[in-house]
Coordinates of C-alpha atoms and ligand atoms in Angstrom, one line a residue:
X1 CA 0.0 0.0 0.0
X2 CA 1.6 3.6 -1.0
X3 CA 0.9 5.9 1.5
X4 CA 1.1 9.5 0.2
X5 CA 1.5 12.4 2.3
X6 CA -1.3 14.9 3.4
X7 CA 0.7 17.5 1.6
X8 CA -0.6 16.5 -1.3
X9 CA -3.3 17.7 -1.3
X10 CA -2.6 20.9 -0.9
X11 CA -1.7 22.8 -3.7
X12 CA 1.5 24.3 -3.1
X13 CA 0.7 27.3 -3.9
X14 CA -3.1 28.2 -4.0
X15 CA -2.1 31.4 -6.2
X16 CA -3.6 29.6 -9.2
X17 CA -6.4 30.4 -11.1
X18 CA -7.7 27.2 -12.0
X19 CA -10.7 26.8 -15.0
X20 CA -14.1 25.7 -13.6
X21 CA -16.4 23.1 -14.7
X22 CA -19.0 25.5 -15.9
X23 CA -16.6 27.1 -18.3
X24 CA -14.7 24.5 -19.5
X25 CA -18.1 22.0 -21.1
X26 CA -18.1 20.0 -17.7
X27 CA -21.5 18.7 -18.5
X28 CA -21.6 15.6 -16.3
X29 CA -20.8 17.5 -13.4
X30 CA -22.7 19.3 -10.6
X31 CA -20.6 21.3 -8.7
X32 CA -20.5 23.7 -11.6
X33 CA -18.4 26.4 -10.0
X34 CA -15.9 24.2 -8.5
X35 CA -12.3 24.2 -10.0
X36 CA -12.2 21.4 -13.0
X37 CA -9.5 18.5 -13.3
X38 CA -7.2 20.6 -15.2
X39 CA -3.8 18.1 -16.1
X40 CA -2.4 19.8 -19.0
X41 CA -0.1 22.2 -17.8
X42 CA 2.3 20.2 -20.3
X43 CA 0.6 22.2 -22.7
X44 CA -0.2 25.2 -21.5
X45 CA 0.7 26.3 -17.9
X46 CA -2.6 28.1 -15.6
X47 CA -2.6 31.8 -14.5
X48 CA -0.7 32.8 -10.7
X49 CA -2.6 35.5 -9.5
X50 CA 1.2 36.9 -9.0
X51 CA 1.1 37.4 -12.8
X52 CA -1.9 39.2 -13.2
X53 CA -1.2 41.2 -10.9
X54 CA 2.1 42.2 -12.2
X55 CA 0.5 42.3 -15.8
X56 CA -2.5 44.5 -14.3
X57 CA 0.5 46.9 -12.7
X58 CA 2.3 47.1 -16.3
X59 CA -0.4 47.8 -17.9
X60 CA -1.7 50.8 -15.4
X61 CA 1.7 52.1 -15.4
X62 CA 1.9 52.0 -19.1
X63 CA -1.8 54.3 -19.0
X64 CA -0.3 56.4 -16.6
X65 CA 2.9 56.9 -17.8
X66 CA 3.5 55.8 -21.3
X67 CA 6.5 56.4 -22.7
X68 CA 8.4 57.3 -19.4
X69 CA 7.9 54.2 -18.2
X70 CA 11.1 52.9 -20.2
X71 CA 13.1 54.8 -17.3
X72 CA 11.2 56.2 -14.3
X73 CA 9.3 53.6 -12.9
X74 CA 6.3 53.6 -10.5
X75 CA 7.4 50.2 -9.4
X76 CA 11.1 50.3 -10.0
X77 CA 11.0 48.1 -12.6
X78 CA 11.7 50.6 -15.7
X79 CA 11.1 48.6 -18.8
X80 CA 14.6 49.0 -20.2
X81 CA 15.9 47.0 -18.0
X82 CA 12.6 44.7 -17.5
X83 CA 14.6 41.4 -17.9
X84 CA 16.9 41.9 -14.6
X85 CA 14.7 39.7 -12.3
X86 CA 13.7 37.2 -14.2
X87 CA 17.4 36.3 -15.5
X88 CA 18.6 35.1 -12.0
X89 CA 15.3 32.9 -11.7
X90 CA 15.7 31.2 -15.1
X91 CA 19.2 30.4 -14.6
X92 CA 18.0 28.9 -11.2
X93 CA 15.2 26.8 -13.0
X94 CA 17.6 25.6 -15.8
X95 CA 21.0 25.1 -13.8
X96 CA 23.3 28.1 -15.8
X97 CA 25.0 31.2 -14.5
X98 CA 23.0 34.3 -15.3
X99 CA 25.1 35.3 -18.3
X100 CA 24.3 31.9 -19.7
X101 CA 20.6 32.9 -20.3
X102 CA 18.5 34.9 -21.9
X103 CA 14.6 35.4 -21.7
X104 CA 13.6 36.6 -25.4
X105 CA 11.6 36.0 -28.5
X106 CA 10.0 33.0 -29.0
X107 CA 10.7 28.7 -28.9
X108 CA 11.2 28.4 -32.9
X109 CA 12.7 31.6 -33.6
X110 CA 14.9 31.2 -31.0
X111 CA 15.9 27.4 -32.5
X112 CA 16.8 29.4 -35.9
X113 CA 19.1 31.3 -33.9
X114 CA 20.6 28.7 -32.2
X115 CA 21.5 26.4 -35.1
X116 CA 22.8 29.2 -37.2
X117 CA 24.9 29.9 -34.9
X118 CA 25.9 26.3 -33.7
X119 CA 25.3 24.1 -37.2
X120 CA 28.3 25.0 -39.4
X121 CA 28.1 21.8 -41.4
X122 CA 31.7 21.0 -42.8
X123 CA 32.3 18.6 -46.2
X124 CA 33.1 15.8 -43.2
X125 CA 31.2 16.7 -40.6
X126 CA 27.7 18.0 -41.3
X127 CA 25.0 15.9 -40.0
X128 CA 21.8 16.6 -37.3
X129 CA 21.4 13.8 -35.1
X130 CA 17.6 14.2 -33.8
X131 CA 14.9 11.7 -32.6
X132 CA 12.1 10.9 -34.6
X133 CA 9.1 12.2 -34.2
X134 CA 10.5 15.2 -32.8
X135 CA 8.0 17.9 -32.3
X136 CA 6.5 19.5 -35.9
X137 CA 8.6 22.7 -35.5
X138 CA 11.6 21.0 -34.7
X139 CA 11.6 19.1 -37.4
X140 CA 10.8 21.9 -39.7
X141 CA 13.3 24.1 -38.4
X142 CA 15.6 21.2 -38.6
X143 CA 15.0 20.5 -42.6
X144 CA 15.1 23.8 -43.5
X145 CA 18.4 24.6 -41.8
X146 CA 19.6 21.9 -43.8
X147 CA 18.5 23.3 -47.2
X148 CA 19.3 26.2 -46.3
X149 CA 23.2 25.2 -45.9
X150 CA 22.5 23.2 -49.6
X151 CA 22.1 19.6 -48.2
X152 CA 19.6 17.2 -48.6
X153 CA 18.0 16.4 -45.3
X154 CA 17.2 12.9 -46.1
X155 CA 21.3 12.3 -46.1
X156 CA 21.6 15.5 -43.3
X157 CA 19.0 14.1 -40.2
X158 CA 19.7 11.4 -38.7
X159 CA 16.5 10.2 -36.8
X160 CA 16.7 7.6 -34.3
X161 CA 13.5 5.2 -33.7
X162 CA 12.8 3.1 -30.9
X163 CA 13.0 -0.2 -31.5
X164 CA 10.4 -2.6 -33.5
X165 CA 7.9 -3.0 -30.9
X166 CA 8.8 -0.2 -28.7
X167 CA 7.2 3.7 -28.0
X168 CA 10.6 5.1 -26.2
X169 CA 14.1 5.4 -27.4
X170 CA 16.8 3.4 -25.4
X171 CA 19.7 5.3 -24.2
X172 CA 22.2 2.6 -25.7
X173 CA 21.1 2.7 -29.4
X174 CA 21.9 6.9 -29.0
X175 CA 24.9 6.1 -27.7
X176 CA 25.9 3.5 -29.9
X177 CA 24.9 5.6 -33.4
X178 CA 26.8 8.8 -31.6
X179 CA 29.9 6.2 -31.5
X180 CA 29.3 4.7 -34.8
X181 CA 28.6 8.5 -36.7
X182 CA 29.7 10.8 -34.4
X183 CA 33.1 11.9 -36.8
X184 CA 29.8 13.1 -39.6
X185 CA 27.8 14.7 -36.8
X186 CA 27.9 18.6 -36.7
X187 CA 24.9 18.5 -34.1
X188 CA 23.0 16.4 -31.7
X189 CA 19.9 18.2 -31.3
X190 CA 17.1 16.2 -28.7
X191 CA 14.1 17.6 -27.0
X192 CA 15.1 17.4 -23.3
X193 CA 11.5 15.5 -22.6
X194 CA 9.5 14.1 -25.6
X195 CA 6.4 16.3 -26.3
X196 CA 4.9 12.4 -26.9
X197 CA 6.0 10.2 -24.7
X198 CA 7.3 12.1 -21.9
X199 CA 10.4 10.4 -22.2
X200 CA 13.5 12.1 -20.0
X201 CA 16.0 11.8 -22.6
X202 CA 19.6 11.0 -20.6
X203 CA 20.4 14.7 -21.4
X204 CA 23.7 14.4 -19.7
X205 CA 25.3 11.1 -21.0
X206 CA 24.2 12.1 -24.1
X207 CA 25.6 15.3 -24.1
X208 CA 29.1 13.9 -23.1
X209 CA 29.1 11.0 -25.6
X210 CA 28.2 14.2 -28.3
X211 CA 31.3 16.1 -27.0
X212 CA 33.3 13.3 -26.6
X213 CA 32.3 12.8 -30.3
X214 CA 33.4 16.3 -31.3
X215 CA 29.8 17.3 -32.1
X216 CA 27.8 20.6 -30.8
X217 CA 25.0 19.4 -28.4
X218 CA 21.9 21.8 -27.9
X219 CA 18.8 20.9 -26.5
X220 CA 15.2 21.8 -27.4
X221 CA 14.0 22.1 -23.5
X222 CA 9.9 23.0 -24.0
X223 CA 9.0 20.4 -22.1
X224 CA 11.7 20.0 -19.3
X225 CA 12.0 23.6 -18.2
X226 CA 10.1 24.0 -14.9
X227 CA 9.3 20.5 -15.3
X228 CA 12.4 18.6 -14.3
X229 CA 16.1 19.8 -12.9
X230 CA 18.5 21.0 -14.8
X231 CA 22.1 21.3 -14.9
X232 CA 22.9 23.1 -18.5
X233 CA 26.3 24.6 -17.2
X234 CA 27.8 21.5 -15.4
X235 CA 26.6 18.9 -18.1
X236 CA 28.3 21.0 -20.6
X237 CA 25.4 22.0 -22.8
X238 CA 26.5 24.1 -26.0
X239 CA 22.9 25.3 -25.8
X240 CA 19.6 25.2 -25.1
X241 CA 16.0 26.8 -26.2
X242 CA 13.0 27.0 -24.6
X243 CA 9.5 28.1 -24.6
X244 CA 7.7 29.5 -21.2
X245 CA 3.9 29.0 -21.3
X246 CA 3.6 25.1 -20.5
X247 CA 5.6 24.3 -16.9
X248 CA 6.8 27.8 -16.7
X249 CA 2.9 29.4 -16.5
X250 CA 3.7 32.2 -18.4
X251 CA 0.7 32.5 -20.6
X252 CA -0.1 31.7 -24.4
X253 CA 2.6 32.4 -26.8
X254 CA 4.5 33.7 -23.7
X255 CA 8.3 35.0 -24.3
X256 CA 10.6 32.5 -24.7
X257 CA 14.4 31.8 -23.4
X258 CA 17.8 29.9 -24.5
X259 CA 20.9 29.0 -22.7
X260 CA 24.4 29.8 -24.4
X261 CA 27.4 27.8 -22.4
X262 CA 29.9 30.3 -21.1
X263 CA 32.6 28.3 -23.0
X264 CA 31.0 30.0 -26.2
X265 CA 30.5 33.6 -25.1
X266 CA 34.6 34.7 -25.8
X267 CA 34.2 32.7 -29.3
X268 CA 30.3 32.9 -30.5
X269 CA 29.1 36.1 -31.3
X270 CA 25.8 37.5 -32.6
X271 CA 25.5 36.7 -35.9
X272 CA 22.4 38.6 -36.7
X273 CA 22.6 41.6 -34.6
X274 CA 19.9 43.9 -32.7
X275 CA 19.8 47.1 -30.7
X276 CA 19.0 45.0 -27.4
X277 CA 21.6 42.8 -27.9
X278 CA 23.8 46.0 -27.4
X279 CA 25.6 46.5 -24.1
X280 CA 23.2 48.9 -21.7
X281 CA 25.7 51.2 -20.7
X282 CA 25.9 52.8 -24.6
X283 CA 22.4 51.3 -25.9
X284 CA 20.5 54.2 -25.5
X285 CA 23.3 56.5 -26.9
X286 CA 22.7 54.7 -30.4
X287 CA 26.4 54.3 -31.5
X288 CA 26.8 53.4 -34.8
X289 CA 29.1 50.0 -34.2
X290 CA 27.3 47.1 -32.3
X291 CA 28.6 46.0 -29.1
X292 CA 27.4 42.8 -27.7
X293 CA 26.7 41.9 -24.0
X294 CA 28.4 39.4 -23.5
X295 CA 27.1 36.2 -23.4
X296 CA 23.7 35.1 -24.5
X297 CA 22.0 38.0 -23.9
X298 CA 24.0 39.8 -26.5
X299 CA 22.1 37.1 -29.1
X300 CA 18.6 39.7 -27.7
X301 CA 17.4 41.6 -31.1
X302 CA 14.5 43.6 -30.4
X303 CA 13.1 45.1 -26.5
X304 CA 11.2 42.2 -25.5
X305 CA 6.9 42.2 -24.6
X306 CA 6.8 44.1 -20.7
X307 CA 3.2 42.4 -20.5
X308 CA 5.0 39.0 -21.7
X309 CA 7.9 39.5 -19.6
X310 CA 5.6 40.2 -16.3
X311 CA 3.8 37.7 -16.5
X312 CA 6.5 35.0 -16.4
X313 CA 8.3 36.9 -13.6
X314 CA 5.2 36.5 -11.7
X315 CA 4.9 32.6 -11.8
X316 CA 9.3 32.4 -11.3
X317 CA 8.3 34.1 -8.1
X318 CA 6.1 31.4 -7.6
X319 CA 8.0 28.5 -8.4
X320 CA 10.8 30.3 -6.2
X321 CA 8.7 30.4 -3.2
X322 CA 7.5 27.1 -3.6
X323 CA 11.6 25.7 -3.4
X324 CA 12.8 25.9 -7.4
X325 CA 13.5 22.5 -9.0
X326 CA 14.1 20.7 -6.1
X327 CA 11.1 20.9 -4.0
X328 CA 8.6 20.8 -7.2
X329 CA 10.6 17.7 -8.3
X330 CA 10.0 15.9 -5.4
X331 CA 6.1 16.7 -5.4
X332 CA 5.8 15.8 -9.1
X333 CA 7.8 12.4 -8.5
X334 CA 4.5 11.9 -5.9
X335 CA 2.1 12.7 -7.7
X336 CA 2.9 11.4 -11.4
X337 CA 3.5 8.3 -9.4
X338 CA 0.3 8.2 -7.7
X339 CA -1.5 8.7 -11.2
X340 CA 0.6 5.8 -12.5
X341 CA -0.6 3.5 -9.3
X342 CA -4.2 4.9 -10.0
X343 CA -4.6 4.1 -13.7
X344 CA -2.8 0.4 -13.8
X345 CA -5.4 -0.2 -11.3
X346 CA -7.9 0.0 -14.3
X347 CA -9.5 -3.1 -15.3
X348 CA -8.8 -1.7 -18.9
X349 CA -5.4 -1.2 -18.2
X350 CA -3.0 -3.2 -20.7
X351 CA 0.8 -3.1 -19.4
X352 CA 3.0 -1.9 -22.6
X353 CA 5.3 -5.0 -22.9
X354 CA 1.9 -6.9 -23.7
X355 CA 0.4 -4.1 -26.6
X356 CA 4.1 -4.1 -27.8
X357 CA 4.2 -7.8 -29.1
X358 CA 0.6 -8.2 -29.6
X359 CA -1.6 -6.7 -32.3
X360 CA -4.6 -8.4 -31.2
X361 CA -6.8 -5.7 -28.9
X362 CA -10.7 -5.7 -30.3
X363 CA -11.6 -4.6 -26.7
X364 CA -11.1 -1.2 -26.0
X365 CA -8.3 -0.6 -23.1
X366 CA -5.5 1.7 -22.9
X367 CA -1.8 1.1 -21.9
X368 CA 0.9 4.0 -20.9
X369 CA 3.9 4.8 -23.3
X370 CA 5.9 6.9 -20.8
X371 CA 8.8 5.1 -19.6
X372 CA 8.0 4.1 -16.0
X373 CA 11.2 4.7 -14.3
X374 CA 10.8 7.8 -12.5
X375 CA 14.3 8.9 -13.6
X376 CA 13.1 8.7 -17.2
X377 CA 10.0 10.8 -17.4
X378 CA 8.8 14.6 -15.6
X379 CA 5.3 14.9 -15.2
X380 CA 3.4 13.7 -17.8
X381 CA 2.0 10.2 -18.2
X382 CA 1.1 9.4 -22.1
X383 CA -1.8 7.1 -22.9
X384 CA -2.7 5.0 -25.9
X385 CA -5.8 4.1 -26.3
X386 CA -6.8 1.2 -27.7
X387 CA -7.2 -0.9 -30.6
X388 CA -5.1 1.5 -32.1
X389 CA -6.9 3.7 -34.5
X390 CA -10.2 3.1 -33.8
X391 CA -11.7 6.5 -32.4
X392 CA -11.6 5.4 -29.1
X393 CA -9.6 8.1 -27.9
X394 CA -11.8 10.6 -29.3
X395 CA -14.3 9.0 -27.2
X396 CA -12.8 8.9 -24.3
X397 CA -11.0 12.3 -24.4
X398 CA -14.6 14.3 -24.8
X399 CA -16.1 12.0 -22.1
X400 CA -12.8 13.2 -19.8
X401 CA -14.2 16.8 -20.5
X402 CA -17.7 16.1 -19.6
X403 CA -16.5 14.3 -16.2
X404 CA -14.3 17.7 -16.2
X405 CA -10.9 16.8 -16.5
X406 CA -8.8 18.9 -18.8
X407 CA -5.9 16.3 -20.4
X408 CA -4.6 17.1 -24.0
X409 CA -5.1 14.5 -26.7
X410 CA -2.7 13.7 -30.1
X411 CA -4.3 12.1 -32.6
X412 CA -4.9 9.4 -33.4
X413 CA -4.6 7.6 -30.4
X414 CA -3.1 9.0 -27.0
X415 CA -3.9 11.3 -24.1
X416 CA -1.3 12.7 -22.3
X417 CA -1.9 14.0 -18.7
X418 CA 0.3 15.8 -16.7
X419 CA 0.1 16.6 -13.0
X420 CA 1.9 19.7 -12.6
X421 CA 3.1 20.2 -9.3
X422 CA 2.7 24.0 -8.0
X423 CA -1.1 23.3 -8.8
X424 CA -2.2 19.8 -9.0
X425 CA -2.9 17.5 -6.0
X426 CA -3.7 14.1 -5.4
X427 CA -7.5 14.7 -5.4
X428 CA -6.6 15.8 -9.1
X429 CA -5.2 11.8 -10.0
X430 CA -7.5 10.3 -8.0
X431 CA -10.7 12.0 -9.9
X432 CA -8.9 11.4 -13.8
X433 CA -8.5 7.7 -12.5
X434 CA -12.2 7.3 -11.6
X435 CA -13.0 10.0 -14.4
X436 CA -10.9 7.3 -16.6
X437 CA -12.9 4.1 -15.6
X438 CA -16.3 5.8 -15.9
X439 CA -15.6 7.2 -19.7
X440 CA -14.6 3.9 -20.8
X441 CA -18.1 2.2 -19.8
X442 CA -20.0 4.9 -21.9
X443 CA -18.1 3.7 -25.3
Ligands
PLP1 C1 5.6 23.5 -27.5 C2 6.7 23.1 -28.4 C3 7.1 24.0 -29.5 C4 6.2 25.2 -29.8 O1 7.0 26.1 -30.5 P1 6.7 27.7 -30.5 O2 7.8 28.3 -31.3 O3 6.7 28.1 -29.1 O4 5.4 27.9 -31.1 C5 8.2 23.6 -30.3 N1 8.9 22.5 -30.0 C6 8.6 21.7 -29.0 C7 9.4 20.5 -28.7 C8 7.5 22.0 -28.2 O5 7.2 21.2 -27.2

């Protein structure tokens, strides 16, 4: 018997503004103003009332003050310099010094950045070593840098597969292609944790091997920041890019971030210059010649959103009260495992070894593709619904909503659901279980 601690059902912090049933198409349930099941924070994180309130004083601020505000501040925070608290917060949350980060633009662009800086295929050495399946823009971006440099990406990407009968990549078979091709790879490019699977890739024996290897190693970190810890600096990422508005709360199409190693900033400059990217001291002065900052804020083009840039500040501040990685690791390891426990409980529960080598599920059932070592997965538990391709996860997905329990589907077949730790609790597993069980005898 698991026991779980009492804490766990207390959201961490209660400075969330959760959706209710009544607003989300909760149809099956009666408590219409209660807070729904919302597990999808993977996707796209839930409002702090610390960031609306520090959007709300922006935004009075910029009514009261307009253009002033760039230098005399209300609040102290002029907008010039916007960006100072949230650098030492996001370097906390992905394990860099401060110089080593940047909070700018957004997840893609930023990726263009990054590999034109870092992917300087040679005649030898010019391949992208990438998992496949990798998120849609990622891939995209991936291709096209390849064109772009006049290769043909089917001979350029390297995409690694699980294995015949498997959902999740093995950390040997990276290794093993990184040993076999490594002298023809320019760049090892993984997402930190699959968008899919929720698979924890190794990031740092991977990164080592890469090195070791002579490649560049960046890392595509959307869903790991503020989901897992992170030790960019120390495991000797080349770089890293990120988006903010799934475990970092920072709101749709938030601002973004990267990472830069400090063993780059004397070598790797700007390539593709901007005014903010321009030491502070002079910026304002408008000197003809750029001067970067140094490091990876220098890569900064344009003066980033102050609504944007609020708003994330306002849920670092949460996730720095609550204890940074550490502390919301800990709670996440409960309560992703308490879902697990939950859902194999299921009568319609299928244990993945058994789907893998098996094609022969008429009855509908579900199994769960995330890698169940804790070490190998943050949050999020995938499900595939079965017999594969048959709607049932459509079916199941809209009777989720009705039972009011907000998950995020990928066609054609799985679920994912994520307990995020600053605002699920074990209330929030416990009612997807039974939610779970329920939906499955209305098919
Ligand atoms: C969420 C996500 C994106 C989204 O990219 P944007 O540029 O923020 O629109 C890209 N890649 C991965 C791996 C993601 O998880």
């Amino acid at each position: 018997m698991l026991q779980y601690s009492p804490e766990l059902n207390v959201p961490l912090s209660s400075q969330f503004i959760i959706p209710k049933n009544s607003d989300i198409g909760a149809t099956l349930r009666e408590d219409k103003e209660s807070s729904c099941t919302y597990l999808c924070g993977n996707s796209l994180g839930l409002l702090s009332e610390r960031s609306k309130g520090l959007v709300l004083e922006e935004l009075r601020i910029w009514g009261s003050h307009g253009v002033v505000g760039h230098f005399s501040h209300p609040l102290d925070r002029p907008w010039t310099k916007c960006c100072d608290e949230v650098h030492p917060l996001l370097a906390e949350v992905v394990g860099a010094n401060e110089k080593e980060v940047v909070c700018m633009g957004t997840l893609t662009n930023n990726l263009h950045l990054m590999m034109d800086s870092f992917y300087k295929p040679t005649p030898e050495r010019y391949k992208i070593l990438c998992e496949a399946k990798a998120f849609p823009s990622d891939q995209y971006a991936f291709t096209s840098q390849a064109v772009a440099h006049g290769l043909d990406p089917e001979t350029a990407i390297i995409q690694i597969s699980p294995r015949e009968g498997e959902y999740t990549l093995r950390e040997e078979d990276i290794l093993e292609i990184l040993d076999k091709e490594g002298p023809t790879i320019a760049l090892v490019i993984f997402s930190g944790i699959q968008y899919y699977t929720g698979q924890w890739f190794p990031m740092k024996s991977i990164t080592k091997k890469a090195k070791e290897q002579g490649c560049v190693c960046g890392w595509d970190l959307a869903h790991a920041v503020g989901n897992v810890p992170l030790s960019l600096h120390d495991w000797d990422v080349d770089f890293a890019v990120w988006c903010t508005y799934k475990y970092l709360n920072s709101g749709p199409g938030g601002i973004a971030g990267l990472f830069v190693h400090e063993n780059w900033h004397k070598t790797e400059r700007p390539k593709f210059a901007g005014w903010w990217g321009h030491e502070l001291a002079t910026r304002f002065e408008m000197p003809p010649k750029f001067s970067p900052i140094a490091g990876a804020q220098g890569f900064q083009q344009s003066n980033p959103c102050v609504l944007a840039v609020a708003s994330l500040l306002g849920s670092l501040q949460v996730v720095k009260e609550a204890g940074m990685m550490p502390a919301l690791r800990e709670r996440s390891l409960q309560l992703t495992n308490a879902l697990e426990s939950f859902l194999v409980k299921s009568k319609y529960f299928v244990p993945v070894d058994r789907v893998s080598y098996s094609t022969d599920f008429a009855k509908p059932g579900f199994t769960i593709i995330t890698p169940t070592k804790p070490s190998a997965r943050g949050a999020q538990l995938s499900l595939l619904f079965l017999p594969t391709g048959s709607g049932v996860m459509r079916k199941i997905f809209d009777a989720l909503v009705r039972e009011g329990v907000i998950g995020d589907e990928r066609e054609p077949d799985v679920i994912r659901l994520a307990p995020t730790p600053l605002y699920n609790t074990l209330k929030d597993c416990e009612h997807a279980a039974e939610s779970l069980e329920r939906a499955f005898t209305t098919l």
